[in-house]
C-alpha cells in the first residue's frame, strides 16, 4: 500500500494532529529529535497477508495489506499520565473517523480496524 495516501488522509481528516503526520523514516529518528511537537502520528507498514487463490486456472488472490498508525502524546505536565490517557481516546476517535471505511484507491476495500495497544516512547 502507498502509505503516502494514508498520511495525506490523516493530515486532511484528522485535524487534531495539526498536520503532524509522517512515515516510518521519521519514526525511526524519533530518539534523535530534540523537539517533538505533540500530538503527532507516524504511519508504518506492517505486513501483507495473501489469502488462498480464488481460482485454480487464473491467478486471482486477495491480499490483506496492514499498516499501523503510532500516535505520540505528551504527559510531561502530568506525572501520572492522566492527561495523556484522556488524549488517547480523543486520538482513537479521530483516527477512526479519518480512516474507517476509507478506500485509498479503487483496488482496495475500505480500511478496517484490527486493534491497538499503548506503548511507551521515552526519548531520554
PDB file of C-alpha atoms in Angstrom:
ATOM      1  CA  UNK A   1       0.000   0.000   0.000  1.00  0.00           C
ATOM      2  CA  UNK A   2       1.144   3.508  -0.711  1.00  0.00           C
ATOM      3  CA  UNK A   3       1.457   4.889   2.819  1.00  0.00           C
ATOM      4  CA  UNK A   4       1.664   8.434   1.462  1.00  0.00           C
ATOM      5  CA  UNK A   5      -2.076   8.109   0.814  1.00  0.00           C
ATOM      6  CA  UNK A   6      -2.693   7.238   4.479  1.00  0.00           C
ATOM      7  CA  UNK A   7      -0.525  10.148   5.612  1.00  0.00           C
ATOM      8  CA  UNK A   8      -2.419  12.548   3.347  1.00  0.00           C
ATOM      9  CA  UNK A   9      -5.762  11.202   4.588  1.00  0.00           C
ATOM     10  CA  UNK A  10      -4.769  11.786   8.214  1.00  0.00           C
ATOM     11  CA  UNK A  11      -3.414  15.261   7.500  1.00  0.00           C
ATOM     12  CA  UNK A  12      -6.717  16.168   5.863  1.00  0.00           C
ATOM     13  CA  UNK A  13      -9.273  14.378   8.043  1.00  0.00           C
ATOM     14  CA  UNK A  14      -7.658  14.249  11.500  1.00  0.00           C
ATOM     15  CA  UNK A  15      -7.257  17.944  12.328  1.00  0.00           C
ATOM     16  CA  UNK A  16      -6.467  17.131  15.974  1.00  0.00           C
ATOM     17  CA  UNK A  17      -2.994  16.107  14.731  1.00  0.00           C
ATOM     18  CA  UNK A  18      -2.386  19.555  13.259  1.00  0.00           C
ATOM     19  CA  UNK A  19      -0.880  18.078  10.090  1.00  0.00           C
ATOM     20  CA  UNK A  20       1.914  16.457  12.118  1.00  0.00           C
ATOM     21  CA  UNK A  21       1.843  13.080  10.356  1.00  0.00           C
ATOM     22  CA  UNK A  22       4.932  11.368   8.948  1.00  0.00           C
ATOM     23  CA  UNK A  23       6.156   7.999   7.764  1.00  0.00           C
ATOM     24  CA  UNK A  24       8.454   5.257   9.009  1.00  0.00           C
ATOM     25  CA  UNK A  25      11.708   7.126   8.350  1.00  0.00           C
ATOM     26  CA  UNK A  26      10.667   9.967  10.677  1.00  0.00           C
ATOM     27  CA  UNK A  27       9.569   7.462  13.330  1.00  0.00           C
ATOM     28  CA  UNK A  28      12.966   5.773  13.239  1.00  0.00           C
ATOM     29  CA  UNK A  29      14.638   9.110  14.007  1.00  0.00           C
ATOM     30  CA  UNK A  30      12.294   9.938  16.902  1.00  0.00           C
ATOM     31  CA  UNK A  31      15.006   9.455  19.549  1.00  0.00           C
ATOM     32  CA  UNK A  32      17.259  11.895  17.703  1.00  0.00           C
ATOM     33  CA  UNK A  33      14.710  14.712  17.660  1.00  0.00           C
ATOM     34  CA  UNK A  34      15.039  17.204  20.468  1.00  0.00           C
ATOM     35  CA  UNK A  35      11.662  18.868  19.994  1.00  0.00           C
ATOM     36  CA  UNK A  36       8.772  16.584  19.142  1.00  0.00           C
ATOM     37  CA  UNK A  37       5.582  18.596  18.869  1.00  0.00           C
ATOM     38  CA  UNK A  38       2.651  16.533  20.089  1.00  0.00           C
ATOM     39  CA  UNK A  39       0.256  15.158  19.303  1.00  0.00           C
ATOM     40  CA  UNK A  40       1.725  13.680  16.156  1.00  0.00           C
ATOM     41  CA  UNK A  41       1.367  10.441  14.227  1.00  0.00           C
ATOM     42  CA  UNK A  42       3.577   8.094  12.257  1.00  0.00           C
ATOM     43  CA  UNK A  43       2.281   5.680   9.611  1.00  0.00           C
ATOM     44  CA  UNK A  44       4.239   2.427   9.462  1.00  0.00           C
ATOM     45  CA  UNK A  45       3.976  -0.574   7.148  1.00  0.00           C
ATOM     46  CA  UNK A  46       3.164  -3.811   8.960  1.00  0.00           C
ATOM     47  CA  UNK A  47       2.544  -6.789   6.715  1.00  0.00           C
ATOM     48  CA  UNK A  48       0.701  -8.147   3.759  1.00  0.00           C
ATOM     49  CA  UNK A  49      -1.234 -11.360   4.193  1.00  0.00           C
ATOM     50  CA  UNK A  50      -2.054 -13.210   0.968  1.00  0.00           C
ATOM     51  CA  UNK A  51      -5.262 -15.225   1.018  1.00  0.00           C
ATOM     52  CA  UNK A  52      -5.605 -18.547  -0.825  1.00  0.00           C
ATOM     53  CA  UNK A  53      -6.215 -18.208  -4.568  1.00  0.00           C
ATOM     54  CA  UNK A  54      -9.901 -17.953  -5.508  1.00  0.00           C
ATOM     55  CA  UNK A  55      -9.488 -19.833  -8.795  1.00  0.00           C
ATOM     56  CA  UNK A  56      -7.443 -22.797  -9.968  1.00  0.00           C
ATOM     57  CA  UNK A  57      -6.894 -21.741 -13.557  1.00  0.00           C
ATOM     58  CA  UNK A  58      -6.274 -17.990 -13.073  1.00  0.00           C
ATOM     59  CA  UNK A  59      -4.051 -16.157 -10.639  1.00  0.00           C
ATOM     60  CA  UNK A  60      -6.621 -14.291  -8.601  1.00  0.00           C
ATOM     61  CA  UNK A  61      -5.806 -13.726  -4.978  1.00  0.00           C
ATOM     62  CA  UNK A  62      -6.960 -11.395  -2.211  1.00  0.00           C
ATOM     63  CA  UNK A  63      -4.295  -9.625  -0.192  1.00  0.00           C
ATOM     64  CA  UNK A  64      -4.767  -8.080   3.241  1.00  0.00           C
ATOM     65  CA  UNK A  65      -2.417  -5.106   3.472  1.00  0.00           C
ATOM     66  CA  UNK A  66      -1.717  -3.851   7.019  1.00  0.00           C
ATOM     67  CA  UNK A  67      -0.323  -0.623   8.389  1.00  0.00           C
ATOM     68  CA  UNK A  68      -0.032   0.940  11.827  1.00  0.00           C
ATOM     69  CA  UNK A  69      -0.609   4.466  12.999  1.00  0.00           C
ATOM     70  CA  UNK A  70       1.543   5.321  16.002  1.00  0.00           C
ATOM     71  CA  UNK A  71       0.360   8.424  17.828  1.00  0.00           C
ATOM     72  CA  UNK A  72       2.671  10.261  20.212  1.00  0.00           C
ATOM     73  CA  UNK A  73       1.126  12.291  23.015  1.00  0.00           C
ATOM     74  CA  UNK A  74       2.921  14.043  25.839  1.00  0.00           C
ATOM     75  CA  UNK A  75       2.481  13.572  29.554  1.00  0.00           C
ATOM     76  CA  UNK A  76       5.289  15.953  30.578  1.00  0.00           C
ATOM     77  CA  UNK A  77       2.965  18.182  32.563  1.00  0.00           C
ATOM     78  CA  UNK A  78       1.147  15.272  34.173  1.00  0.00           C
ATOM     79  CA  UNK A  79       3.348  12.902  36.164  1.00  0.00           C
ATOM     80  CA  UNK A  80       0.614  10.254  36.499  1.00  0.00           C
ATOM     81  CA  UNK A  81      -0.178  10.323  32.777  1.00  0.00           C
ATOM     82  CA  UNK A  82      -3.871  11.062  33.183  1.00  0.00           C
ATOM     83  CA  UNK A  83      -3.803  13.909  30.665  1.00  0.00           C
ATOM     84  CA  UNK A  84      -2.196  11.689  28.049  1.00  0.00           C
ATOM     85  CA  UNK A  85      -4.651   8.884  28.819  1.00  0.00           C
ATOM     86  CA  UNK A  86      -7.595  11.220  28.185  1.00  0.00           C
ATOM     87  CA  UNK A  87      -5.965  12.271  24.919  1.00  0.00           C
ATOM     88  CA  UNK A  88      -5.698   8.638  23.782  1.00  0.00           C
ATOM     89  CA  UNK A  89      -9.481   8.310  23.463  1.00  0.00           C
ATOM     90  CA  UNK A  90      -9.658  11.564  21.501  1.00  0.00           C
ATOM     91  CA  UNK A  91      -6.905  10.355  19.167  1.00  0.00           C
ATOM     92  CA  UNK A  92      -8.510   6.962  18.607  1.00  0.00           C
ATOM     93  CA  UNK A  93     -11.820   8.582  17.686  1.00  0.00           C
ATOM     94  CA  UNK A  94     -10.077  10.978  15.290  1.00  0.00           C
ATOM     95  CA  UNK A  95      -8.203   8.127  13.612  1.00  0.00           C
ATOM     96  CA  UNK A  96     -11.345   6.033  13.293  1.00  0.00           C
ATOM     97  CA  UNK A  97     -13.258   8.950  11.779  1.00  0.00           C
ATOM     98  CA  UNK A  98     -10.465   9.595   9.277  1.00  0.00           C
ATOM     99  CA  UNK A  99      -9.709   6.005   8.263  1.00  0.00           C
ATOM    100  CA  UNK A 100     -12.517   3.501   8.894  1.00  0.00           C
ATOM    101  CA  UNK A 101     -14.223   2.599   5.633  1.00  0.00           C
ATOM    102  CA  UNK A 102     -11.911   4.843   3.602  1.00  0.00           C
ATOM    103  CA  UNK A 103     -10.714   3.336   0.318  1.00  0.00           C
ATOM    104  CA  UNK A 104      -7.171   4.508  -0.563  1.00  0.00           C
ATOM    105  CA  UNK A 105      -7.717   3.507  -4.215  1.00  0.00           C
ATOM    106  CA  UNK A 106     -10.376   1.584  -6.106  1.00  0.00           C
ATOM    107  CA  UNK A 107      -8.295  -1.600  -5.780  1.00  0.00           C
ATOM    108  CA  UNK A 108      -8.839  -1.608  -2.017  1.00  0.00           C
ATOM    109  CA  UNK A 109     -11.837  -2.347   0.135  1.00  0.00           C
ATOM    110  CA  UNK A 110     -12.449   0.047   2.994  1.00  0.00           C
ATOM    111  CA  UNK A 111      -9.915   0.285   5.812  1.00  0.00           C
ATOM    112  CA  UNK A 112     -10.817  -1.859   8.828  1.00  0.00           C
ATOM    113  CA  UNK A 113      -9.638  -1.538  12.419  1.00  0.00           C
ATOM    114  CA  UNK A 114      -7.643  -4.512  13.693  1.00  0.00           C
ATOM    115  CA  UNK A 115      -6.858  -3.377  17.216  1.00  0.00           C
ATOM    116  CA  UNK A 116      -4.422  -1.235  19.114  1.00  0.00           C
ATOM    117  CA  UNK A 117      -2.257  -1.048  22.195  1.00  0.00           C
ATOM    118  CA  UNK A 118      -0.488   1.526  24.338  1.00  0.00           C
ATOM    119  CA  UNK A 119       3.264   1.808  24.052  1.00  0.00           C
ATOM    120  CA  UNK A 120       5.828   3.903  25.875  1.00  0.00           C
ATOM    121  CA  UNK A 121       8.107   6.112  23.791  1.00  0.00           C
ATOM    122  CA  UNK A 122      10.823   7.514  26.007  1.00  0.00           C
ATOM    123  CA  UNK A 123      13.352   9.675  24.212  1.00  0.00           C
ATOM    124  CA  UNK A 124      15.605  10.098  27.241  1.00  0.00           C
TER     125      UNK A 124
END
